[in-house]
mmCIF file of C-alpha atoms in Angstrom:
data_model
loop_
_atom_site.group_PDB
_atom_site.id
_atom_site.type_symbol
_atom_site.label_atom_id
_atom_site.label_comp_id
_atom_site.label_asym_id
_atom_site.label_seq_id
_atom_site.Cartn_x
_atom_site.Cartn_y
_atom_site.Cartn_z
ATOM 1 C CA MET E 209 3.599 -16.035 28.237
ATOM 2 C CA PRO E 210 0.687 -13.898 29.562
ATOM 3 C CA VAL E 211 -0.576 -11.222 27.151
ATOM 4 C CA ASN E 212 -2.759 -8.293 28.233
ATOM 5 C CA PRO E 213 -5.989 -8.613 26.203
ATOM 6 C CA GLU E 214 -6.843 -4.923 26.567
ATOM 7 C CA LEU E 215 -3.500 -3.765 25.189
ATOM 8 C CA TRP E 216 -2.988 -6.527 22.633
ATOM 9 C CA PRO E 217 -6.388 -7.907 21.528
ATOM 10 C CA ASP E 218 -5.152 -9.310 18.205
ATOM 11 C CA VAL E 219 -2.169 -10.975 19.868
ATOM 12 C CA VAL E 220 -4.425 -12.731 22.376
ATOM 13 C CA ARG E 221 -6.962 -13.736 19.735
ATOM 14 C CA VAL E 222 -5.960 -16.826 17.739
ATOM 15 C CA PRO E 223 -7.969 -17.287 14.512
ATOM 16 C CA GLY E 224 -10.074 -20.448 14.392
ATOM 17 C CA ALA E 225 -9.649 -21.793 10.878
ATOM 18 C CA PRO E 226 -8.157 -25.313 11.055
ATOM 19 C CA VAL E 227 -8.499 -26.065 7.339
ATOM 20 C CA ARG E 228 -6.754 -22.862 6.336
ATOM 21 C CA ALA E 229 -4.137 -23.477 9.034
ATOM 22 C CA ALA E 230 -3.421 -26.921 7.577
ATOM 23 C CA VAL E 231 -2.990 -25.376 4.117
ATOM 24 C CA ALA E 232 -0.674 -22.727 5.572
ATOM 25 C CA GLU E 233 1.416 -25.429 7.243
ATOM 26 C CA ARG E 234 1.862 -27.264 3.950
ATOM 27 C CA LEU E 235 2.841 -24.020 2.187
ATOM 28 C CA VAL E 236 5.328 -23.074 4.914
ATOM 29 C CA ARG E 237 6.918 -26.534 5.022
ATOM 30 C CA ARG E 238 7.175 -26.520 1.237
ATOM 31 C CA ALA E 239 8.747 -23.047 1.220
ATOM 32 C CA VAL E 240 11.310 -24.044 3.847
ATOM 33 C CA THR E 241 12.640 -26.829 1.600
ATOM 34 C CA ARG E 242 13.735 -24.156 -0.892
ATOM 35 C CA LEU E 243 15.307 -21.779 1.638
ATOM 36 C CA PRO E 244 18.568 -21.700 3.630
ATOM 37 C CA LEU E 245 16.433 -22.025 6.748
ATOM 38 C CA ARG E 246 15.463 -24.726 9.247
ATOM 39 C CA LEU E 247 12.032 -25.156 10.831
ATOM 40 C CA ALA E 248 11.588 -27.029 14.119
ATOM 41 C CA LEU E 249 8.143 -28.176 15.261
ATOM 42 C CA PRO E 250 7.556 -29.862 18.647
ATOM 43 C CA GLY E 251 8.453 -33.542 18.611
ATOM 44 C CA ARG E 252 9.911 -33.452 15.085
ATOM 45 C CA ALA E 253 13.409 -33.204 13.684
ATOM 46 C CA PRO E 254 14.170 -29.836 12.036
ATOM 47 C CA ALA E 255 12.972 -29.615 8.428
ATOM 48 C CA GLY E 256 14.426 -27.537 5.640
ATOM 49 C CA SER E 257 18.070 -26.852 4.919
ATOM 50 C CA PRO E 258 20.543 -29.656 5.644
ATOM 51 C CA ASP E 259 23.074 -27.009 6.679
ATOM 52 C CA ALA E 260 23.363 -27.147 10.462
ATOM 53 C CA ASP E 261 24.430 -23.483 10.474
ATOM 54 C CA ALA E 262 21.252 -22.306 8.707
ATOM 55 C CA PRO E 263 19.047 -20.141 10.969
ATOM 56 C CA LEU E 264 16.583 -22.205 13.000
ATOM 57 C CA LEU E 265 12.987 -21.085 13.508
ATOM 58 C CA ARG E 266 11.539 -22.926 16.525
ATOM 59 C CA VAL E 267 7.736 -23.122 16.662
ATOM 60 C CA HIS E 268 6.347 -23.713 20.169
ATOM 61 C CA ARG E 269 2.619 -23.625 19.331
ATOM 62 C CA PRO E 270 2.125 -24.904 15.766
ATOM 63 C CA ASP E 271 -1.682 -24.663 15.725
ATOM 64 C CA ALA E 272 -1.628 -20.976 16.661
ATOM 65 C CA PHE E 273 1.417 -20.208 14.474
ATOM 66 C CA PHE E 274 -0.096 -21.629 11.297
ATOM 67 C CA ALA E 275 -3.580 -20.296 12.051
ATOM 68 C CA ARG E 276 -2.223 -16.752 12.291
ATOM 69 C CA ILE E 277 -0.273 -17.073 9.049
ATOM 70 C CA ALA E 278 -3.355 -18.488 7.327
ATOM 71 C CA ALA E 279 -5.513 -15.610 8.546
ATOM 72 C CA SER E 280 -3.215 -12.641 8.021
ATOM 73 C CA GLY E 281 0.093 -13.675 6.437
ATOM 74 C CA LEU E 282 3.107 -11.737 7.610
ATOM 75 C CA VAL E 283 1.003 -9.694 10.034
ATOM 76 C CA GLY E 284 0.079 -12.962 11.735
ATOM 77 C CA PHE E 285 3.695 -14.113 11.592
ATOM 78 C CA GLY E 286 4.735 -11.025 13.566
ATOM 79 C CA GLU E 287 1.856 -11.334 16.009
ATOM 80 C CA SER E 288 2.811 -14.954 16.608
ATOM 81 C CA TYR E 289 6.290 -13.815 17.630
ATOM 82 C CA MET E 290 4.784 -11.180 19.927
ATOM 83 C CA ALA E 291 2.711 -13.929 21.551
ATOM 84 C CA GLY E 292 5.799 -16.095 22.126
ATOM 85 C CA GLU E 293 4.557 -18.856 19.800
ATOM 86 C CA TRP E 294 7.864 -19.058 17.942
ATOM 87 C CA ASP E 295 11.426 -17.973 18.540
ATOM 88 C CA SER E 296 14.957 -18.149 17.199
ATOM 89 C CA ASP E 297 18.472 -17.779 18.537
ATOM 90 C CA ASP E 298 19.202 -15.941 15.283
ATOM 91 C CA LEU E 299 16.120 -13.794 14.744
ATOM 92 C CA VAL E 300 17.867 -11.479 12.287
ATOM 93 C CA GLY E 301 19.126 -14.500 10.335
ATOM 94 C CA VAL E 302 15.630 -15.972 10.011
ATOM 95 C CA LEU E 303 14.145 -12.659 8.945
ATOM 96 C CA THR E 304 17.002 -11.968 6.499
ATOM 97 C CA VAL E 305 16.325 -15.267 4.726
ATOM 98 C CA LEU E 306 12.631 -14.427 4.470
ATOM 99 C CA ALA E 307 13.322 -10.879 3.256
ATOM 100 C CA SER E 308 15.742 -12.186 0.627
ATOM 101 C CA HIS E 309 13.045 -14.489 -0.791
ATOM 102 C CA VAL E 310 9.947 -12.401 -0.136
ATOM 103 C CA ALA E 311 8.869 -12.362 -3.784
ATOM 104 C CA SER E 312 8.788 -16.161 -3.984
ATOM 105 C CA LEU E 313 7.517 -17.205 -0.544
ATOM 106 C CA ILE E 314 3.936 -17.420 -1.787
ATOM 107 C CA PRO E 315 3.241 -19.657 -4.828
ATOM 108 C CA ALA E 316 2.556 -17.782 -8.075
ATOM 109 C CA PRO E 317 -1.147 -18.763 -8.287
ATOM 110 C CA LEU E 318 -1.775 -17.316 -4.818
ATOM 111 C CA GLN E 319 0.272 -14.220 -5.696
ATOM 112 C CA ARG E 320 -2.154 -13.546 -8.532
ATOM 113 C CA LEU E 321 -5.014 -13.722 -6.030
ATOM 114 C CA ARG E 322 -3.264 -11.369 -3.614
ATOM 115 C CA GLY E 323 -6.033 -8.800 -3.865
ATOM 116 C CA ALA E 324 -8.545 -11.313 -2.499
ATOM 117 C CA TRP E 325 -6.650 -12.359 0.641
ATOM 118 C CA ALA E 326 -4.212 -9.591 1.554
ATOM 119 C CA LEU E 327 -5.202 -7.250 4.383
ATOM 120 C CA ARG E 328 -6.029 -3.694 3.301
ATOM 121 C CA GLN E 329 -4.742 -0.485 4.841
ATOM 122 C CA PRO E 330 -7.411 1.041 7.113
ATOM 123 C CA SER E 331 -8.784 4.427 6.144
ATOM 124 C CA ALA E 332 -8.260 5.574 9.735
ATOM 125 C CA GLN E 333 -4.500 5.656 9.068
ATOM 126 C CA ARG E 334 -4.720 8.164 6.198
ATOM 127 C CA ASN E 335 -2.179 10.936 6.665
ATOM 128 C CA THR E 336 -4.507 13.885 6.584
ATOM 129 C CA VAL E 337 -3.421 16.841 8.718
ATOM 130 C CA VAL E 338 -5.328 15.363 11.660
ATOM 131 C CA GLY E 339 -4.496 11.728 10.887
ATOM 132 C CA ALA E 340 -0.760 12.361 10.486
ATOM 133 C CA ARG E 341 -0.522 13.847 13.974
ATOM 134 C CA GLY E 342 -2.169 10.769 15.482
ATOM 135 C CA ASN E 343 0.004 8.384 13.460
ATOM 136 C CA ILE E 344 3.208 10.142 14.471
ATOM 137 C CA SER E 345 2.160 10.323 18.118
ATOM 138 C CA ARG E 346 1.634 6.545 18.303
ATOM 139 C CA HIS E 347 5.343 5.989 17.713
ATOM 140 C CA TYR E 348 7.313 9.071 18.658
ATOM 141 C CA ASP E 349 5.320 10.003 21.757
ATOM 142 C CA LEU E 350 5.825 6.607 23.410
ATOM 143 C CA SER E 351 8.487 7.981 25.765
ATOM 144 C CA ASN E 352 11.649 10.019 25.325
ATOM 145 C CA ASP E 353 13.169 7.846 28.043
ATOM 146 C CA LEU E 354 12.492 4.716 25.967
ATOM 147 C CA PHE E 355 14.363 6.055 22.957
ATOM 148 C CA ALA E 356 17.211 7.289 25.161
ATOM 149 C CA LEU E 357 17.806 3.713 26.319
ATOM 150 C CA PHE E 358 18.946 2.490 22.903
ATOM 151 C CA LEU E 359 19.922 5.568 20.878
ATOM 152 C CA ASP E 360 23.355 7.170 21.237
ATOM 153 C CA GLU E 361 23.949 10.429 23.087
ATOM 154 C CA SER E 362 23.026 12.476 19.996
ATOM 155 C CA MET E 363 19.462 11.023 20.171
ATOM 156 C CA THR E 364 19.509 10.474 16.421
ATOM 157 C CA TYR E 365 16.906 7.979 15.166
ATOM 158 C CA SER E 366 17.960 7.387 11.560
ATOM 159 C CA ALA E 367 20.729 5.637 9.637
ATOM 160 C CA ALA E 368 24.257 6.523 10.674
ATOM 161 C CA LEU E 369 27.066 6.833 8.132
ATOM 162 C CA PHE E 370 30.142 4.956 9.291
ATOM 163 C CA PRO E 371 33.601 5.849 8.005
ATOM 164 C CA PRO E 372 35.468 3.302 5.890
ATOM 165 C CA ASP E 373 37.823 1.084 7.865
ATOM 166 C CA GLY E 374 41.015 2.903 8.698
ATOM 167 C CA GLU E 375 39.641 6.371 8.039
ATOM 168 C CA PRO E 376 39.996 8.812 10.965
ATOM 169 C CA ALA E 377 36.923 9.972 12.854
ATOM 170 C CA ASP E 378 35.222 13.207 11.829
ATOM 171 C CA VAL E 379 37.050 16.069 13.504
ATOM 172 C CA ARG E 380 33.730 17.909 13.951
ATOM 173 C CA SER E 381 32.547 15.303 16.466
ATOM 174 C CA PRO E 382 33.367 15.826 20.149
ATOM 175 C CA ALA E 383 36.598 14.286 21.397
ATOM 176 C CA GLY E 384 35.997 10.868 22.870
ATOM 177 C CA ALA E 385 32.560 10.463 21.261
ATOM 178 C CA GLU E 386 31.414 6.878 20.836
ATOM 179 C CA PRO E 387 31.564 5.422 17.282
ATOM 180 C CA LEU E 388 27.784 5.574 16.745
ATOM 181 C CA THR E 389 27.670 9.255 17.682
ATOM 182 C CA VAL E 390 30.566 9.983 15.328
ATOM 183 C CA ALA E 391 28.758 8.099 12.562
ATOM 184 C CA GLN E 392 25.529 10.000 13.208
ATOM 185 C CA HIS E 393 27.342 13.325 13.032
ATOM 186 C CA ARG E 394 29.008 12.202 9.816
ATOM 187 C CA LYS E 395 25.565 11.503 8.315
ATOM 188 C CA ILE E 396 24.139 14.832 9.488
ATOM 189 C CA ASP E 397 27.134 16.802 8.269
ATOM 190 C CA ARG E 398 26.938 15.180 4.850
ATOM 191 C CA LEU E 399 23.295 16.221 4.546
ATOM 192 C CA LEU E 400 24.081 19.766 5.628
ATOM 193 C CA ASP E 401 26.947 19.875 3.116
ATOM 194 C CA LEU E 402 24.607 18.542 0.426
ATOM 195 C CA ALA E 403 22.167 21.373 1.168
ATOM 196 C CA ALA E 404 25.053 23.908 1.271
ATOM 197 C CA VAL E 405 24.181 24.991 4.825
ATOM 198 C CA GLY E 406 26.535 27.599 6.252
ATOM 199 C CA PRO E 407 26.587 30.963 8.027
ATOM 200 C CA GLY E 408 23.345 32.859 7.448
ATOM 201 C CA THR E 409 21.548 30.013 5.645
ATOM 202 C CA ARG E 410 17.796 30.061 6.218
ATOM 203 C CA LEU E 411 17.247 26.361 6.875
ATOM 204 C CA LEU E 412 13.960 24.503 7.196
ATOM 205 C CA GLU E 413 14.044 21.036 8.737
ATOM 206 C CA ILE E 414 10.929 18.897 8.312
ATOM 207 C CA GLY E 415 10.979 16.304 11.067
ATOM 208 C CA THR E 416 12.894 17.592 14.109
ATOM 209 C CA GLY E 417 13.646 14.308 15.813
ATOM 210 C CA TRP E 418 15.278 15.271 19.085
ATOM 211 C CA GLY E 419 17.095 18.251 17.602
ATOM 212 C CA GLU E 420 20.592 17.068 16.709
ATOM 213 C CA LEU E 421 20.530 18.198 13.063
ATOM 214 C CA ALA E 422 19.195 21.618 14.063
ATOM 215 C CA LEU E 423 22.009 21.908 16.609
ATOM 216 C CA ARG E 424 24.658 20.982 14.017
ATOM 217 C CA ALA E 425 23.216 23.528 11.596
ATOM 218 C CA ALA E 426 23.147 26.251 14.263
ATOM 219 C CA GLU E 427 26.810 25.546 14.997
ATOM 220 C CA ARG E 428 27.477 26.424 11.350
ATOM 221 C CA GLY E 429 25.722 29.757 11.800
ATOM 222 C CA ALA E 430 22.446 28.852 10.079
ATOM 223 C CA GLU E 431 19.064 30.260 11.091
ATOM 224 C CA VAL E 432 16.901 27.167 11.601
ATOM 225 C CA VAL E 433 13.178 26.551 11.651
ATOM 226 C CA THR E 434 12.443 22.912 12.476
ATOM 227 C CA VAL E 435 8.990 21.326 12.619
ATOM 228 C CA THR E 436 7.639 18.157 14.229
ATOM 229 C CA LEU E 437 4.278 16.572 15.019
ATOM 230 C CA SER E 438 5.570 14.915 18.200
ATOM 231 C CA ARG E 439 5.020 16.814 21.444
ATOM 232 C CA GLU E 440 7.536 14.605 23.257
ATOM 233 C CA GLN E 441 10.220 15.309 20.662
ATOM 234 C CA ARG E 442 9.528 19.043 20.632
ATOM 235 C CA GLU E 443 9.856 19.225 24.419
ATOM 236 C CA LEU E 444 13.233 17.491 24.525
ATOM 237 C CA ALA E 445 14.544 19.225 21.392
ATOM 238 C CA ARG E 446 13.759 22.624 22.877
ATOM 239 C CA LEU E 447 15.548 21.665 26.097
ATOM 240 C CA ARG E 448 18.640 20.481 24.242
ATOM 241 C CA ILE E 449 18.708 23.607 22.074
ATOM 242 C CA ARG E 450 18.344 25.856 25.133
ATOM 243 C CA GLU E 451 21.111 24.036 26.986
ATOM 244 C CA ALA E 452 23.397 24.389 23.951
ATOM 245 C CA GLY E 453 22.752 28.157 23.828
ATOM 246 C CA TYR E 454 21.134 28.228 20.380
ATOM 247 C CA GLU E 455 17.630 29.477 21.195
ATOM 248 C CA ASP E 456 18.336 32.603 19.154
ATOM 249 C CA ARG E 457 19.100 30.525 16.036
ATOM 250 C CA VAL E 458 16.656 27.605 16.246
ATOM 251 C CA THR E 459 12.855 27.712 16.343
ATOM 252 C CA VAL E 460 11.015 24.432 17.012
ATOM 253 C CA LEU E 461 7.398 24.336 15.863
ATOM 254 C CA LEU E 462 4.640 21.768 16.379
ATOM 255 C CA ARG E 463 3.392 21.940 12.806
ATOM 256 C CA ASP E 464 2.468 19.824 9.796
ATOM 257 C CA TYR E 465 4.587 20.276 6.667
ATOM 258 C CA ARG E 466 1.446 21.439 4.824
ATOM 259 C CA GLN E 467 1.067 24.349 7.233
ATOM 260 C CA ILE E 468 4.580 25.796 6.885
ATOM 261 C CA ARG E 469 4.974 29.229 5.344
ATOM 262 C CA GLY E 470 8.000 31.232 4.285
ATOM 263 C CA GLU E 471 10.991 30.884 1.990
ATOM 264 C CA TYR E 472 14.178 29.003 2.796
ATOM 265 C CA ASP E 473 17.612 28.694 1.220
ATOM 266 C CA ALA E 474 17.800 25.027 2.176
ATOM 267 C CA VAL E 475 15.358 22.316 3.215
ATOM 268 C CA VAL E 476 16.492 19.134 4.955
ATOM 269 C CA SER E 477 14.305 16.188 5.909
ATOM 270 C CA VAL E 478 15.611 12.933 7.345
ATOM 271 C CA GLU E 479 13.555 9.739 6.992
ATOM 272 C CA MET E 480 10.272 11.613 7.077
ATOM 273 C CA VAL E 481 8.896 10.969 3.576
ATOM 274 C CA GLU E 482 8.267 7.365 4.658
ATOM 275 C CA ALA E 483 5.527 8.663 6.991
ATOM 276 C CA VAL E 484 3.791 10.798 4.358
ATOM 277 C CA GLY E 485 1.797 8.059 2.629
ATOM 278 C CA GLU E 486 1.586 7.544 -1.136
ATOM 279 C CA GLU E 487 -1.637 9.538 -1.401
ATOM 280 C CA PHE E 488 0.161 12.638 -0.139
ATOM 281 C CA TRP E 489 3.533 12.311 -1.895
ATOM 282 C CA PRO E 490 2.566 14.950 -4.503
ATOM 283 C CA VAL E 491 1.427 17.320 -1.727
ATOM 284 C CA TYR E 492 4.675 16.787 0.179
ATOM 285 C CA PHE E 493 6.996 17.439 -2.747
ATOM 286 C CA ARG E 494 4.957 20.448 -3.912
ATOM 287 C CA ALA E 495 5.318 21.849 -0.392
ATOM 288 C CA LEU E 496 9.105 21.425 -0.557
ATOM 289 C CA GLU E 497 9.188 23.259 -3.885
ATOM 290 C CA ARG E 498 6.925 26.050 -2.606
ATOM 291 C CA LEU E 499 9.143 26.643 0.425
ATOM 292 C CA LEU E 500 12.439 26.693 -1.469
ATOM 293 C CA ALA E 501 14.025 30.018 -2.396
ATOM 294 C CA PRO E 502 15.420 30.505 -5.909
ATOM 295 C CA GLY E 503 18.723 28.656 -6.182
ATOM 296 C CA GLY E 504 17.988 26.689 -3.009
ATOM 297 C CA ARG E 505 18.743 23.029 -2.336
ATOM 298 C CA ILE E 506 16.787 20.208 -0.718
ATOM 299 C CA ALA E 507 18.595 17.325 1.007
ATOM 300 C CA LEU E 508 16.512 14.275 1.856
ATOM 301 C CA GLN E 509 17.398 11.024 3.545
ATOM 302 C CA ALA E 510 14.891 8.309 2.684
ATOM 303 C CA ILE E 511 14.443 4.589 3.249
ATOM 304 C CA THR E 512 13.516 3.026 -0.084
ATOM 305 C CA MET E 513 12.402 -0.309 -1.515
ATOM 306 C CA PRO E 514 12.721 -1.695 -5.065
ATOM 307 C CA HIS E 515 10.066 -0.315 -7.391
ATOM 308 C CA ASP E 516 8.647 -3.723 -8.291
ATOM 309 C CA ARG E 517 8.101 -4.530 -4.607
ATOM 310 C CA LEU E 518 6.416 -1.149 -4.082
ATOM 311 C CA LEU E 519 4.000 -1.915 -6.912
ATOM 312 C CA ALA E 520 3.288 -5.372 -5.486
ATOM 313 C CA SER E 521 2.748 -4.293 -1.877
ATOM 314 C CA ARG E 522 1.564 -0.674 -1.954
ATOM 315 C CA ARG E 523 -2.061 -1.530 -1.017
ATOM 316 C CA THR E 524 -1.203 -4.213 1.550
ATOM 317 C CA PHE E 525 -1.554 -3.648 5.291
ATOM 318 C CA THR E 526 1.704 -4.737 6.917
ATOM 319 C CA TRP E 527 2.792 -5.650 10.429
ATOM 320 C CA ILE E 528 4.964 -2.506 10.518
ATOM 321 C CA GLN E 529 1.962 -0.323 9.624
ATOM 322 C CA LYS E 530 -0.234 -2.017 12.226
ATOM 323 C CA TYR E 531 2.164 -1.891 15.161
ATOM 324 C CA ILE E 532 5.075 0.480 14.502
ATOM 325 C CA PHE E 533 4.494 3.165 11.853
ATOM 326 C CA PRO E 534 0.776 3.582 11.101
ATOM 327 C CA GLY E 535 0.112 5.208 7.754
ATOM 328 C CA GLY E 536 3.664 4.792 6.494
ATOM 329 C CA LEU E 537 4.865 3.549 3.119
ATOM 330 C CA LEU E 538 8.424 3.342 1.835
ATOM 331 C CA PRO E 539 8.896 4.880 -1.610
ATOM 332 C CA SER E 540 11.164 3.679 -4.382
ATOM 333 C CA VAL E 541 13.596 6.067 -6.058
ATOM 334 C CA THR E 542 11.625 5.537 -9.271
ATOM 335 C CA ALA E 543 8.409 6.564 -7.513
ATOM 336 C CA VAL E 544 10.073 9.729 -6.201
ATOM 337 C CA GLU E 545 11.312 10.581 -9.690
ATOM 338 C CA GLN E 546 7.850 10.049 -11.132
ATOM 339 C CA VAL E 547 6.139 12.216 -8.514
ATOM 340 C CA LEU E 548 8.687 14.984 -8.983
ATOM 341 C CA ALA E 549 8.299 14.923 -12.771
ATOM 342 C CA ARG E 550 4.484 14.886 -12.688
ATOM 343 C CA HIS E 551 3.836 17.362 -9.902
ATOM 344 C CA THR E 552 6.851 19.656 -9.448
ATOM 345 C CA GLY E 553 9.770 21.293 -11.200
ATOM 346 C CA LEU E 554 12.201 19.506 -8.875
ATOM 347 C CA ARG E 555 14.663 16.852 -9.993
ATOM 348 C CA ILE E 556 17.152 14.535 -8.278
ATOM 349 C CA ALA E 557 20.647 15.948 -8.790
ATOM 350 C CA GLU E 558 22.563 13.525 -6.539
ATOM 351 C CA ASP E 559 21.676 10.095 -5.139
ATOM 352 C CA THR E 560 23.841 8.125 -2.695
ATOM 353 C CA GLY E 561 22.830 4.827 -1.092
ATOM 354 C CA PHE E 562 24.298 3.303 2.086
ATOM 355 C CA GLY E 563 21.939 0.529 3.165
ATOM 356 C CA ALA E 564 24.659 -1.580 4.794
ATOM 357 C CA HIS E 565 25.268 1.300 7.215
ATOM 358 C CA TYR E 566 21.634 1.133 8.326
ATOM 359 C CA ALA E 567 21.963 -2.582 9.044
ATOM 360 C CA ARG E 568 24.910 -1.792 11.318
ATOM 361 C CA THR E 569 22.995 1.072 12.984
ATOM 362 C CA LEU E 570 20.011 -1.162 13.671
ATOM 363 C CA GLU E 571 22.230 -3.913 15.036
ATOM 364 C CA LEU E 572 23.667 -1.491 17.583
ATOM 365 C CA TRP E 573 20.186 -0.252 18.550
ATOM 366 C CA ARG E 574 18.887 -3.817 18.889
ATOM 367 C CA GLU E 575 21.817 -4.847 21.073
ATOM 368 C CA ARG E 576 21.306 -1.834 23.338
ATOM 369 C CA PHE E 577 17.565 -2.462 23.560
ATOM 370 C CA THR E 578 18.151 -6.105 24.499
ATOM 371 C CA GLU E 579 20.802 -5.270 27.083
ATOM 372 C CA ARG E 580 18.498 -2.744 28.757
ATOM 373 C CA ALA E 581 15.302 -4.807 28.692
ATOM 374 C CA ALA E 582 14.917 -4.505 32.466
ATOM 375 C CA GLU E 583 15.008 -0.710 32.211
ATOM 376 C CA VAL E 584 12.429 -0.819 29.400
ATOM 377 C CA ALA E 585 10.200 -2.835 31.749
ATOM 378 C CA GLU E 586 10.731 -0.271 34.510
ATOM 379 C CA LEU E 587 9.303 2.373 32.180
ATOM 380 C CA GLY E 588 6.061 0.380 32.088
ATOM 381 C CA PHE E 589 6.426 -1.490 28.779
ATOM 382 C CA ASP E 590 5.327 -5.106 29.097
ATOM 383 C CA GLU E 591 6.890 -8.250 27.649
ATOM 384 C CA THR E 592 4.635 -8.204 24.581
ATOM 385 C CA PHE E 593 5.820 -4.673 23.787
ATOM 386 C CA ARG E 594 9.443 -5.688 24.278
ATOM 387 C CA ARG E 595 9.032 -8.650 21.920
ATOM 388 C CA MET E 596 7.280 -6.366 19.425
ATOM 389 C CA TRP E 597 10.114 -3.843 19.546
ATOM 390 C CA THR E 598 12.776 -6.551 19.266
ATOM 391 C CA PHE E 599 10.969 -7.966 16.236
ATOM 392 C CA TYR E 600 10.713 -4.485 14.684
ATOM 393 C CA LEU E 601 14.429 -3.764 15.057
ATOM 394 C CA ALA E 602 15.420 -7.225 13.794
ATOM 395 C CA TYR E 603 12.863 -7.062 10.957
ATOM 396 C CA SER E 604 14.277 -3.720 9.828
ATOM 397 C CA GLU E 605 17.886 -4.865 10.117
ATOM 398 C CA ALA E 606 17.060 -7.938 8.031
ATOM 399 C CA GLY E 607 15.543 -5.737 5.337
ATOM 400 C CA PHE E 608 18.817 -3.887 4.900
ATOM 401 C CA ARG E 609 21.025 -6.968 5.217
ATOM 402 C CA SER E 610 19.049 -8.708 2.472
ATOM 403 C CA GLY E 611 19.103 -5.682 0.156
ATOM 404 C CA TYR E 612 15.298 -5.535 0.177
ATOM 405 C CA LEU E 613 15.613 -2.072 1.744
ATOM 406 C CA ASP E 614 18.056 0.738 1.106
ATOM 407 C CA VAL E 615 18.604 4.194 2.558
ATOM 408 C CA ARG E 616 19.552 7.074 0.290
ATOM 409 C CA GLN E 617 20.576 10.699 0.529
ATOM 410 C CA LEU E 618 19.004 12.667 -2.301
ATOM 411 C CA LEU E 619 19.748 16.197 -3.436
ATOM 412 C CA LEU E 620 16.749 17.866 -5.059
ATOM 413 C CA VAL E 621 17.013 21.052 -7.067
ATOM 414 C CA ARG E 622 14.800 22.828 -9.541
ATOM 415 C CA GLY E 623 14.980 21.212 -12.973
ATOM 416 C CA ALA E 624 17.193 23.718 -14.708
ATOM 417 C CA ALA E 625 19.878 23.242 -12.067
ATOM 418 C CA ALA E 626 19.817 19.423 -12.131
ATOM 419 C CA THR E 627 22.884 17.757 -13.669
ATOM 420 C CA ARG E 628 22.097 14.084 -12.928
#
């Protein structure tokens, strides 16, 4: 598969370290014997699980595959997929097995030496006011048309909340809306309910997306200020708000959360804290507290990881940070509680997790993206990009299916009002 060296220099470049590659091969083959996974190398029978239904990872170029893993671990593993050096008919299955056993994939002695071999996060990705705008632009300013190909008609790019089997659809969704749109509205409405948003509420949204939450809030009679760092998102959100007739109730600003002024009855932020960076978590939560009126409520939706995995990986440079979300880091609920206690008077009053719903959301996005690959290509995105995006969606889905990741809706209030 041809790879453009100007666009993808690290995908084209294969590390030249045969001794380390041989060690990596031994470690991988050893790990596979302990996993419900099969590994197929050219000219050899599949190794690993005896279960014929176990996911099969097919390596096409072993030398390059193992060299990349030896040089940069999971970053190299992802780059090898981007280069077409390995594949699977069940990509999510392979990645789910790996996510389920991530803490034990590397032998304990090497784990203790992690600081010596793990890649470090580059200082250029720090989420300063200037850096955050560049980091956000790299993902969200790719193309509104790209996101429209796999998102539902609400253009909502976060976990949906599906109703339990047999429960009727939300009556606040438009008649005939597709199930994913209904589930996205259900999620948004639950957040707005959590923040007690109603007629006359002064609502601040940090992270506009493409405007659907602001529209739902305006329908309730709220006065909304919503901020984003993405010019592409702001342009489309403004258009959607204008077409819906809510320009008098919704203001969309291109602004960093640190630059917001005013006082609001409610603050809502959906899957934005993940982009803040650990260094700036205290700044972010102090900003939320500063902007909240007395008696106000903050509703957050956040992707989280277990606290022990956060502690183990917080300094590591990951494939996701390199190619998808530069500067990002998923918090744990424990980390959020600690930051709130040390730096603010805010506390978590309610906490609801629904990680399985994110797995289902990602599955639907991945299926849509795959089905419309030709249209993605027509937008100018090459095969390496399409493999990268497929890997990203599958990688994320696997995280939720394995339980390594969760998504939570948190209600934050000032300490005296917290009942949790």
